[in-house]
Amino acid sequence: MAKILDGKAVSQRVKDDLKKETEKFVKDNGFAPGLAVVIVGNDPASRVYVNSKKRACEEIGYYSEEHALCESTTEDELLNLVEKLNNDDKIHGILVQLPLPKHINEETIINAINPKKDVDAFHPVNVGKIMIGNFDFLPCTPAGVMELIKESGISLEGKNCVVIGRSNIVGKPQAMLLLHKNATVTICHSKTKNLKEIAQTADVLVVAVGRAQMITGDYIKEGAVVIDVGMNRLENKKLVGDVDFESASKKASYITPVPGGVGPMTIAMLMKNTLTAAKKALENK
Ligand code: NDP
């Protein structure tokens, strides 16, 4: 039976460390790291994420601002707000909660955020830096996954890692971070042939497909580390991952639960990026 990679506990450790570091930062510099969270519309899942981010800021001791805009906000209005936040010295990190309403082009908004304040690491400048391996911020979810893999104690060098999913926010940057750790990385997607056979070669399997409980135990090599990024709400409202926990945990050596795995790590990494952004702002003063 697999050991659980407890994202709640690891993320709490990360936040506790950040809290201590932030106390010192505030004492030394006379201001707190500041995060602005922008939410447009009434998506209930986005509201839950934004509330968690605000709570984490309070817990660690950051200054935080929430900008809740109505669904009918225009792209220009949102661009104006981003520009204002780009020029606000109290704000070191800007997070625009995705998805945005259909009439707003997400790429346009992401590109408007000052890369130095882009704590999600979605701006093309930061994406490019991640590719090269010389980065300031890591994208929060893949960075959280790396922390959980570290927790399993497995060394990634020379290991076969399979990432299922190739989105810009999870799959692609995840593959890059594993590659930077000298793993041999395979990326799978909806057009991949023999997905199961490829998954079965993985010493570390990261699943980010957005399909409830798709990856069952028969996809998993005995003793593999299995990281489930997925978050899917079943009809009975239960939150489940992309991995079928029950069957997968019989094969894996380590596995992340949903909830309580990657989700809390994502927020902890956002907090880490915010402190990094504040430190960088000091260097550039
Ligand atoms: P996307 O929908 O953007 O990407 C899904 C990827 O999975 C695509 O690359 C797609 O392939 C691939 N895929 C879909 N179906 C299959 C299939 N049958 N076989 C193989 N590959 C398939 O999702 P995200 O990357 O944004 O998110 C993935 C999951 O992670 C979701 O459940 C999401 O809710 C969750 N998530 C969780 C976070 C957290 O903090 N825990 C943060 C972000 C996301 P193709 O490119 O060919 O279409």
Short mmCIF file of C-alpha atoms and ligand atoms in Angstrom, two decimals:
data_model
loop_
_atom_site.label_atom_id
_atom_site.label_comp_id
_atom_site.label_asym_id
_atom_site.label_seq_id
_atom_site.Cartn_x
_atom_site.Cartn_y
_atom_site.Cartn_z
CA MET A 1 0.00 0.00 0.00
CA ALA A 2 1.36 3.40 -1.01
CA LYS A 3 2.52 6.02 1.46
CA ILE A 4 0.62 9.28 1.27
CA LEU A 5 2.40 12.43 0.12
CA ASP A 6 0.60 14.82 2.43
CA GLY A 7 0.31 18.16 0.62
CA LYS A 8 -1.48 19.73 3.54
CA ALA A 9 1.38 19.01 5.93
CA VAL A 10 4.16 19.91 3.47
CA SER A 11 2.42 23.15 2.44
CA GLN A 12 2.00 24.08 6.11
CA ARG A 13 5.74 23.62 6.62
CA VAL A 14 6.44 25.85 3.61
CA LYS A 15 4.04 28.51 4.93
CA ASP A 16 5.52 28.33 8.45
CA ASP A 17 9.00 28.92 7.01
CA LEU A 18 7.69 31.80 4.88
CA LYS A 19 6.03 33.34 7.94
CA LYS A 20 9.35 33.38 9.80
CA GLU A 21 11.16 34.80 6.79
CA THR A 22 8.47 37.42 6.31
CA GLU A 23 8.71 38.58 9.93
CA LYS A 24 12.40 39.23 9.36
CA PHE A 25 11.74 40.84 5.97
CA VAL A 26 9.24 43.28 7.50
CA LYS A 27 11.59 44.09 10.39
CA ASP A 28 14.52 44.73 8.05
CA ASN A 29 12.66 46.66 5.37
CA GLY A 30 9.64 48.27 7.02
CA PHE A 31 7.10 46.90 4.56
CA ALA A 32 5.40 43.58 3.88
CA PRO A 33 5.35 41.66 0.61
CA GLY A 34 2.11 42.57 -1.20
CA LEU A 35 -0.12 40.40 -3.37
CA ALA A 36 -3.03 41.69 -5.47
CA VAL A 37 -5.59 39.07 -6.45
CA VAL A 38 -7.97 39.97 -9.26
CA ILE A 39 -11.16 37.99 -9.85
CA VAL A 40 -13.66 38.72 -12.61
CA GLY A 41 -17.17 37.25 -12.46
CA ASN A 42 -18.82 34.75 -10.15
CA ASP A 43 -17.23 31.38 -10.86
CA PRO A 44 -17.69 29.49 -7.55
CA ALA A 45 -14.45 27.47 -7.91
CA SER A 46 -12.46 30.68 -8.58
CA ARG A 47 -14.03 32.27 -5.50
CA VAL A 48 -12.88 29.32 -3.36
CA TYR A 49 -9.31 29.61 -4.73
CA VAL A 50 -9.20 33.39 -4.20
CA ASN A 51 -10.42 33.02 -0.60
CA SER A 52 -7.72 30.43 0.09
CA LYS A 53 -5.05 32.72 -1.34
CA LYS A 54 -6.25 35.62 0.82
CA ARG A 55 -6.25 33.43 3.92
CA ALA A 56 -2.69 32.27 3.17
CA CYS A 57 -1.55 35.91 2.85
CA GLU A 58 -3.06 36.74 6.25
CA GLU A 59 -1.48 33.65 7.82
CA ILE A 60 2.01 34.52 6.56
CA GLY A 61 1.79 38.26 7.16
CA TYR A 62 1.61 39.66 3.63
CA TYR A 63 -0.26 42.74 2.58
CA SER A 64 -3.05 41.63 0.24
CA GLU A 65 -5.64 43.31 -1.91
CA GLU A 66 -8.61 41.71 -3.59
CA HIS A 67 -10.09 43.27 -6.70
CA ALA A 68 -13.44 41.59 -7.37
CA LEU A 69 -14.83 42.78 -10.68
CA CYS A 70 -18.22 42.04 -12.17
CA GLU A 71 -18.72 39.61 -15.07
CA SER A 72 -19.38 42.50 -17.51
CA THR A 73 -15.96 44.13 -16.91
CA THR A 74 -14.38 44.97 -20.28
CA GLU A 75 -10.90 43.94 -21.36
CA ASP A 76 -9.83 47.60 -21.32
CA GLU A 77 -11.05 48.06 -17.75
CA LEU A 78 -9.12 44.99 -16.65
CA LEU A 79 -6.01 46.17 -18.53
CA ASN A 80 -6.27 49.53 -16.74
CA LEU A 81 -6.38 47.78 -13.37
CA VAL A 82 -3.37 45.60 -14.25
CA GLU A 83 -1.45 48.72 -15.29
CA LYS A 84 -2.34 50.43 -12.00
CA LEU A 85 -1.11 47.40 -10.05
CA ASN A 86 2.06 47.22 -12.17
CA ASN A 87 2.85 50.76 -10.96
CA ASP A 88 1.83 50.27 -7.33
CA ASP A 89 4.88 49.97 -5.03
CA LYS A 90 2.88 48.17 -2.31
CA ILE A 91 2.14 45.34 -4.74
CA HIS A 92 4.91 42.86 -5.57
CA GLY A 93 2.78 40.07 -6.99
CA ILE A 94 -0.25 40.24 -9.27
CA LEU A 95 -2.49 37.24 -9.75
CA VAL A 96 -5.39 37.35 -12.18
CA GLN A 97 -7.57 34.35 -11.38
CA LEU A 98 -8.31 32.23 -14.47
CA PRO A 99 -10.55 31.44 -16.23
CA LEU A 100 -11.67 34.91 -17.30
CA PRO A 101 -15.08 35.55 -18.89
CA LYS A 102 -15.13 34.62 -22.60
CA HIS A 103 -15.11 38.24 -23.87
CA ILE A 104 -11.69 38.87 -22.26
CA ASN A 105 -8.58 37.52 -23.96
CA GLU A 106 -6.54 35.78 -21.27
CA GLU A 107 -3.31 36.04 -23.23
CA THR A 108 -3.69 39.81 -23.59
CA ILE A 109 -4.13 40.16 -19.83
CA ILE A 110 -1.24 37.84 -18.93
CA ASN A 111 1.05 39.70 -21.33
CA ALA A 112 0.13 43.01 -19.67
CA ILE A 113 1.35 41.93 -16.22
CA ASN A 114 4.86 43.15 -15.40
CA PRO A 115 6.94 39.92 -15.56
CA LYS A 116 8.60 40.94 -12.27
CA LYS A 117 5.18 40.81 -10.59
CA ASP A 118 3.96 37.72 -12.45
CA VAL A 119 3.82 35.35 -9.46
CA ASP A 120 1.90 32.75 -11.48
CA ALA A 121 4.84 32.64 -13.95
CA PHE A 122 2.48 32.64 -16.94
CA HIS A 123 4.02 35.63 -18.78
CA PRO A 124 6.01 34.59 -21.90
CA VAL A 125 9.18 36.13 -20.40
CA ASN A 126 8.90 33.87 -17.36
CA VAL A 127 7.89 30.87 -19.46
CA GLY A 128 11.03 31.42 -21.55
CA LYS A 129 13.19 31.70 -18.43
CA ILE A 130 11.80 28.39 -17.15
CA MET A 131 12.67 26.76 -20.48
CA ILE A 132 16.26 28.01 -20.20
CA GLY A 133 16.48 27.03 -16.55
CA ASN A 134 17.33 30.53 -15.28
CA PHE A 135 14.17 31.63 -13.55
CA ASP A 136 12.92 33.90 -10.77
CA PHE A 137 9.52 32.29 -10.35
CA LEU A 138 8.38 28.75 -10.89
CA PRO A 139 4.79 28.14 -11.94
CA CYS A 140 2.95 27.31 -8.74
CA THR A 141 1.40 23.91 -9.45
CA PRO A 142 4.47 22.28 -11.07
CA ALA A 143 6.66 23.78 -8.33
CA GLY A 144 4.35 22.27 -5.72
CA VAL A 145 4.61 18.90 -7.45
CA MET A 146 8.42 19.11 -7.31
CA GLU A 147 8.25 19.73 -3.54
CA LEU A 148 6.05 16.67 -3.09
CA ILE A 149 8.39 14.50 -5.18
CA LYS A 150 11.26 15.75 -2.99
CA GLU A 151 9.23 14.67 0.03
CA SER A 152 9.07 11.10 -1.35
CA GLY A 153 12.86 10.99 -1.13
CA ILE A 154 13.26 9.77 -4.71
CA SER A 155 16.20 11.17 -6.68
CA LEU A 156 15.00 12.18 -10.15
CA GLU A 157 18.34 11.83 -11.89
CA GLY A 158 18.08 9.26 -14.68
CA LYS A 159 14.54 8.28 -13.69
CA ASN A 160 11.74 7.79 -16.20
CA CYS A 161 9.13 10.47 -15.58
CA VAL A 162 5.88 10.52 -17.50
CA VAL A 163 3.67 13.61 -17.49
CA ILE A 164 0.14 13.07 -18.76
CA GLY A 165 -1.18 16.44 -19.97
CA ARG A 166 0.54 19.24 -21.90
CA SER A 167 -1.24 22.42 -20.80
CA ASN A 168 0.76 25.62 -20.56
CA ILE A 169 0.05 25.94 -16.85
CA VAL A 170 0.75 22.38 -15.71
CA GLY A 171 1.96 19.72 -18.15
CA LYS A 172 4.57 21.61 -20.18
CA PRO A 173 6.29 23.46 -17.32
CA GLN A 174 6.11 20.29 -15.22
CA ALA A 175 8.03 18.37 -17.86
CA MET A 176 10.64 21.13 -18.00
CA LEU A 177 11.18 21.15 -14.21
CA LEU A 178 11.64 17.37 -14.22
CA LEU A 179 14.09 17.69 -17.10
CA HIS A 180 16.09 20.30 -15.14
CA LYS A 181 16.47 17.61 -12.46
CA ASN A 182 18.00 15.24 -15.06
CA ALA A 183 15.01 12.95 -15.39
CA THR A 184 14.16 11.33 -18.72
CA VAL A 185 10.79 12.87 -19.47
CA THR A 186 7.92 11.73 -21.68
CA ILE A 187 4.92 14.00 -22.23
CA CYS A 188 1.59 12.38 -23.13
CA HIS A 189 -1.62 14.00 -24.35
CA SER A 190 -4.96 13.16 -25.94
CA LYS A 191 -3.34 12.01 -29.21
CA THR A 192 -0.76 9.74 -27.53
CA LYS A 193 -0.90 6.15 -28.67
CA ASN A 194 -0.35 3.37 -26.10
CA LEU A 195 -0.84 5.73 -23.16
CA LYS A 196 -1.13 2.86 -20.71
CA GLU A 197 2.13 1.22 -21.86
CA ILE A 198 4.00 4.51 -21.62
CA ALA A 199 2.56 5.25 -18.18
CA GLN A 200 3.68 1.80 -17.03
CA THR A 201 7.31 2.78 -17.72
CA ALA A 202 7.15 5.68 -15.25
CA ASP A 203 9.15 5.75 -12.04
CA VAL A 204 7.36 9.04 -11.43
CA LEU A 205 3.94 9.60 -13.00
CA VAL A 206 2.41 13.10 -12.95
CA VAL A 207 -1.20 13.20 -14.10
CA ALA A 208 -2.88 16.45 -15.19
CA VAL A 209 -5.63 15.55 -17.64
CA GLY A 210 -8.81 16.86 -16.04
CA ARG A 211 -10.63 13.50 -16.37
CA ALA A 212 -12.00 12.08 -13.13
CA GLN A 213 -10.25 8.90 -11.95
CA MET A 214 -9.03 8.06 -15.48
CA ILE A 215 -5.66 6.62 -14.44
CA THR A 216 -6.31 3.31 -12.73
CA GLY A 217 -3.88 0.93 -11.05
CA ASP A 218 -3.17 -0.94 -14.30
CA TYR A 219 -1.42 2.20 -15.69
CA ILE A 220 1.05 2.17 -12.82
CA LYS A 221 4.36 0.40 -12.45
CA GLU A 222 4.85 -1.36 -9.11
CA GLY A 223 6.57 1.10 -6.74
CA ALA A 224 6.08 4.25 -8.84
CA VAL A 225 5.60 7.70 -7.31
CA VAL A 226 2.19 8.96 -8.45
CA ILE A 227 1.29 12.63 -8.39
CA ASP A 228 -2.32 13.51 -9.11
CA VAL A 229 -2.81 17.14 -10.14
CA GLY A 230 -6.45 16.68 -11.19
CA MET A 231 -9.38 18.25 -9.42
CA ASN A 232 -12.76 17.07 -10.60
CA ARG A 233 -16.14 17.46 -9.01
CA LEU A 234 -18.34 14.36 -9.37
CA GLU A 235 -22.12 14.62 -9.68
CA ASN A 236 -22.42 13.75 -6.00
CA LYS A 237 -20.17 16.84 -5.36
CA LYS A 238 -17.22 14.69 -4.22
CA LEU A 239 -13.84 16.12 -5.23
CA VAL A 240 -11.64 13.51 -6.94
CA GLY A 241 -8.40 13.52 -8.89
CA ASP A 242 -7.46 12.23 -12.33
CA VAL A 243 -6.09 9.08 -10.68
CA ASP A 244 -8.25 6.32 -9.28
CA PHE A 245 -6.80 6.47 -5.78
CA GLU A 246 -8.16 3.13 -4.64
CA SER A 247 -6.51 0.97 -7.34
CA ALA A 248 -3.44 3.20 -7.87
CA SER A 249 -2.48 3.21 -4.20
CA LYS A 250 -2.16 -0.60 -4.32
CA LYS A 251 0.66 -0.27 -6.91
CA ALA A 252 2.41 3.02 -6.08
CA SER A 253 5.11 3.50 -3.45
CA TYR A 254 3.95 7.09 -2.85
CA ILE A 255 0.77 8.83 -3.95
CA THR A 256 -0.88 12.21 -3.48
CA PRO A 257 -4.48 12.30 -2.28
CA VAL A 258 -7.20 14.58 -3.68
CA PRO A 259 -8.01 16.76 -1.84
CA GLY A 260 -4.95 17.43 0.30
CA GLY A 261 -2.20 16.73 -2.23
CA VAL A 262 -1.14 19.13 -4.97
CA GLY A 263 -3.89 21.71 -4.30
CA PRO A 264 -2.51 23.15 -1.03
CA MET A 265 1.03 23.06 -2.47
CA THR A 266 -0.03 25.33 -5.33
CA ILE A 267 -1.05 28.04 -2.87
CA ALA A 268 2.11 27.62 -0.78
CA MET A 269 4.23 28.09 -3.93
CA LEU A 270 2.28 31.23 -4.85
CA MET A 271 3.16 32.59 -1.43
CA LYS A 272 6.81 31.69 -1.96
CA ASN A 273 6.80 33.53 -5.30
CA THR A 274 5.31 36.62 -3.66
CA LEU A 275 8.16 36.84 -1.16
CA THR A 276 10.67 36.29 -3.98
CA ALA A 277 9.04 39.14 -5.94
CA ALA A 278 9.27 41.47 -2.92
CA LYS A 279 12.97 40.61 -2.46
CA LYS A 280 13.62 41.24 -6.16
CA ALA A 281 11.83 44.59 -5.92
CA LEU A 282 14.27 45.58 -3.15
CA GLU A 283 17.26 44.61 -5.30
CA ASN A 284 15.95 46.81 -8.11
CA LYS A 285 15.36 49.87 -5.90
P1 NDP B 1 -6.16 21.23 -19.59
O1 NDP B 1 -7.56 20.83 -19.91
O2 NDP B 1 -5.66 22.54 -20.01
O3 NDP B 1 -5.17 20.11 -20.18
C1 NDP B 1 -5.47 18.76 -20.09
C2 NDP B 1 -4.41 17.97 -20.80
O4 NDP B 1 -4.74 16.59 -20.69
C3 NDP B 1 -4.29 18.28 -22.29
O5 NDP B 1 -2.94 18.37 -22.66
C4 NDP B 1 -4.98 17.09 -22.97
O6 NDP B 1 -4.41 16.75 -24.22
C5 NDP B 1 -4.71 16.00 -21.97
N1 NDP B 1 -5.74 14.97 -22.06
C6 NDP B 1 -7.07 15.12 -22.01
N2 NDP B 1 -7.70 13.94 -22.15
C7 NDP B 1 -6.72 13.02 -22.29
C8 NDP B 1 -6.73 11.62 -22.48
N3 NDP B 1 -7.86 10.92 -22.58
N4 NDP B 1 -5.54 10.99 -22.60
C9 NDP B 1 -4.37 11.66 -22.51
N5 NDP B 1 -4.32 13.01 -22.33
C10 NDP B 1 -5.48 13.66 -22.23
O7 NDP B 1 -6.03 21.02 -17.99
P2 NDP B 1 -4.99 21.63 -16.93
O8 NDP B 1 -3.61 21.20 -17.26
O9 NDP B 1 -5.26 23.06 -16.72
O10 NDP B 1 -5.48 20.87 -15.63
C11 NDP B 1 -5.46 19.46 -15.53
C12 NDP B 1 -6.14 19.05 -14.24
O11 NDP B 1 -5.43 19.60 -13.15
C13 NDP B 1 -7.57 19.54 -14.09
O12 NDP B 1 -8.30 18.56 -13.35
C14 NDP B 1 -7.44 20.79 -13.24
O13 NDP B 1 -8.59 21.07 -12.49
C15 NDP B 1 -6.30 20.40 -12.34
N6 NDP B 1 -5.51 21.53 -11.82
C16 NDP B 1 -5.21 21.48 -10.50
C17 NDP B 1 -4.44 22.46 -9.93
C18 NDP B 1 -4.09 22.32 -8.50
O14 NDP B 1 -3.68 23.28 -7.89
N7 NDP B 1 -4.21 21.12 -7.92
C19 NDP B 1 -3.96 23.61 -10.69
C20 NDP B 1 -4.26 23.54 -12.12
C21 NDP B 1 -5.03 22.52 -12.63
P3 NDP B 1 -4.49 17.71 -25.52
O15 NDP B 1 -3.46 18.77 -25.28
O16 NDP B 1 -4.14 16.80 -26.63
O17 NDP B 1 -5.88 18.25 -25.56
#
